């Protein structure tokens, strides 16, 4: 089966510019996650969607970051305006669903988008 | 508070020797724990998972991990390292009821000929 797709793979922008990342999850996966991985650290969850509703966005810097998942499939993560500290790899993951009644459900990760802000 | 601590940021071994990557966790609940591997320019891949069944968990590529509640540890081992094992390894704790993952800082494994 096809994995999680992300684009672009690399992006270089100047501070105060805006940028958008795209993610296409595995077909049939209801839950989609965006993570930020700063160099030398483990990934940190930014936002989690269940279908097209937000389950958790407690660690999303809402003054500059936004995300949407229209129609419960593809998702876009946007940063506007970017700061130097936003330089990181942005990972998208998906799982069949969330909750633990029959889980946990394995999360499958995409290859990530490496963002460099200069 | 729930957290994961990977005790070594870098581990270096010779090919054919054992691998030990150490992980301690803190959790108010009975934990579910995972090890993920990340090769350069590739996505994270699940190695193995512990979900309150057998305490010794076997994963892919000859890796295994042992859950020790008394020590709050979940160390990853492999009897004989291969060059292809060189990668970043993450110990991960499942948090709450919404499949939220808490990652450790990672351990970079280097394998020398």
CSV table of N, CA and C in Angstrom, one decimal, chain B residues 13-58:
chain,number,residue,atom,x,y,z
B,13,UNK,N,29.1,1.2,18.3
B,13,UNK,CA,29.5,-0.2,18.5
B,13,UNK,C,30.2,-0.7,17.3
B,14,UNK,N,30.9,-1.8,17.4
B,14,UNK,CA,31.5,-2.4,16.3
B,14,UNK,C,30.5,-3.4,15.7
B,15,UNK,N,30.6,-3.6,14.4
B,15,UNK,CA,29.7,-4.6,13.7
B,15,UNK,C,29.9,-6.0,14.4
B,16,UNK,N,28.8,-6.6,14.6
B,16,UNK,CA,28.8,-8.0,15.2
B,16,UNK,C,28.8,-8.0,16.7
B,17,UNK,N,28.9,-6.8,17.4
B,17,UNK,CA,28.8,-6.7,18.8
B,17,UNK,C,27.4,-6.3,19.3
B,18,UNK,N,27.1,-6.6,20.6
B,18,UNK,CA,25.7,-6.3,21.0
B,18,UNK,C,25.4,-4.8,21.1
B,19,UNK,N,24.1,-4.5,20.9
B,19,UNK,CA,23.6,-3.1,21.0
B,19,UNK,C,22.7,-3.0,22.2
B,20,UNK,N,22.9,-1.9,23.0
B,20,UNK,CA,22.0,-1.6,24.1
B,20,UNK,C,21.7,-0.1,24.0
B,21,UNK,N,20.4,0.3,23.8
B,21,UNK,CA,20.0,1.6,23.8
B,21,UNK,C,19.0,1.8,25.0
B,22,UNK,N,19.3,2.7,25.9
B,22,UNK,CA,18.6,2.8,27.2
B,22,UNK,C,17.5,3.8,27.2
B,23,UNK,N,16.3,3.5,27.8
B,23,UNK,CA,15.2,4.4,27.9
B,23,UNK,C,14.5,4.2,29.2
B,24,UNK,N,14.2,5.3,29.9
B,24,UNK,CA,13.4,5.3,31.1
B,24,UNK,C,12.1,6.2,30.8
B,25,UNK,N,11.1,5.8,31.5
B,25,UNK,CA,9.8,6.5,31.3
B,25,UNK,C,9.2,6.9,32.6
B,26,UNK,N,8.3,7.9,32.5
B,26,UNK,CA,7.5,8.3,33.7
B,26,UNK,C,6.0,8.4,33.2
B,27,UNK,N,5.2,7.6,33.9
B,27,UNK,CA,3.8,7.6,33.5
B,27,UNK,C,2.9,7.3,34.7
B,28,UNK,N,1.8,8.0,34.8
B,28,UNK,CA,0.8,7.8,35.9
B,28,UNK,C,-0.1,6.6,35.6
B,29,UNK,N,0.0,6.1,34.4
B,29,UNK,CA,-0.9,5.0,34.0
B,29,UNK,C,0.0,3.8,33.6
B,30,UNK,N,-0.7,2.7,33.4
B,30,UNK,CA,0.0,1.6,32.8
B,30,UNK,C,0.4,1.9,31.4
B,31,UNK,N,1.7,2.0,31.1
B,31,UNK,CA,2.1,2.6,29.8
B,31,UNK,C,2.1,1.7,28.6
B,32,UNK,N,1.9,2.3,27.5
B,32,UNK,CA,2.2,1.6,26.2
B,32,UNK,C,3.5,2.3,25.6
B,33,UNK,N,4.4,1.5,25.2
B,33,UNK,CA,5.8,2.0,24.9
B,33,UNK,C,6.2,1.5,23.5
B,34,UNK,N,6.9,2.3,22.8
B,34,UNK,CA,7.4,1.9,21.4
B,34,UNK,C,8.8,2.3,21.2
B,35,UNK,N,9.4,1.6,20.3
B,35,UNK,CA,10.7,2.1,19.7
B,35,UNK,C,10.5,2.3,18.2
B,36,UNK,N,10.9,3.5,17.8
B,36,UNK,CA,10.9,3.9,16.4
B,36,UNK,C,12.4,4.1,15.9
B,37,UNK,N,12.6,3.8,14.6
B,37,UNK,CA,13.9,4.0,14.0
B,37,UNK,C,13.8,5.0,12.9
B,38,UNK,N,14.8,5.9,12.7
B,38,UNK,CA,14.7,6.9,11.7
B,38,UNK,C,16.1,6.9,10.9
B,39,UNK,N,16.0,6.4,9.7
B,39,UNK,CA,17.2,6.4,8.9
B,39,UNK,C,17.3,7.8,8.1
B,40,UNK,N,18.4,8.2,7.8
B,40,UNK,CA,18.6,9.5,7.1
B,40,UNK,C,17.7,9.7,5.9
B,41,UNK,N,16.9,10.8,5.9
B,41,UNK,CA,16.0,11.1,4.8
B,41,UNK,C,14.9,10.1,4.6
B,42,UNK,N,14.6,9.4,5.6
B,42,UNK,CA,13.5,8.4,5.5
B,42,UNK,C,12.5,8.7,6.7
B,43,UNK,N,11.3,8.2,6.6
B,43,UNK,CA,10.3,8.4,7.6
B,43,UNK,C,10.6,7.5,8.8
B,44,UNK,N,10.0,7.8,9.9
B,44,UNK,CA,10.1,7.0,11.1
B,44,UNK,C,9.4,5.6,10.9
B,45,UNK,N,10.0,4.6,11.4
B,45,UNK,CA,9.5,3.2,11.2
B,45,UNK,C,9.4,2.6,12.6
B,46,UNK,N,8.2,1.9,12.8
B,46,UNK,CA,8.0,1.3,14.1
B,46,UNK,C,8.9,0.0,14.2
B,47,UNK,N,9.7,-0.1,15.2
B,47,UNK,CA,10.5,-1.3,15.5
B,47,UNK,C,9.7,-2.3,16.3
B,48,UNK,N,9.1,-1.9,17.4
B,48,UNK,CA,8.4,-2.8,18.2
B,48,UNK,C,7.5,-2.0,19.2
B,49,UNK,N,6.6,-2.7,19.8
B,49,UNK,CA,5.7,-2.0,20.8
B,49,UNK,C,5.4,-2.9,22.0
B,50,UNK,N,5.2,-2.3,23.1
B,50,UNK,CA,4.7,-3.0,24.4
B,50,UNK,C,3.4,-2.4,24.8
B,51,UNK,N,2.4,-3.3,24.9
B,51,UNK,CA,1.1,-2.8,25.3
B,51,UNK,C,0.5,-3.7,26.4
B,52,UNK,N,1.2,-4.0,27.4
B,52,UNK,CA,0.8,-4.7,28.6
B,52,UNK,C,0.6,-6.2,28.5
B,53,UNK,N,1.2,-6.7,27.4
B,53,UNK,CA,1.2,-8.2,27.3
B,53,UNK,C,2.5,-8.7,27.8
B,54,UNK,N,3.2,-9.5,27.0
B,54,UNK,CA,4.5,-10.0,27.4
B,54,UNK,C,5.5,-8.9,27.6
B,55,UNK,N,6.3,-9.0,28.7
B,55,UNK,CA,7.3,-7.9,29.0
B,55,UNK,C,8.5,-7.9,28.1
B,56,UNK,N,8.8,-9.1,27.5
B,56,UNK,CA,9.9,-9.1,26.5
B,56,UNK,C,9.2,-9.0,25.1
B,57,UNK,N,9.5,-8.0,24.4
B,57,UNK,CA,8.9,-7.7,23.1
B,57,UNK,C,9.9,-7.9,22.0
B,58,UNK,N,9.5,-8.7,21.0
B,58,UNK,CA,10.4,-8.8,19.8
B,58,UNK,C,9.9,-8.0,18.7
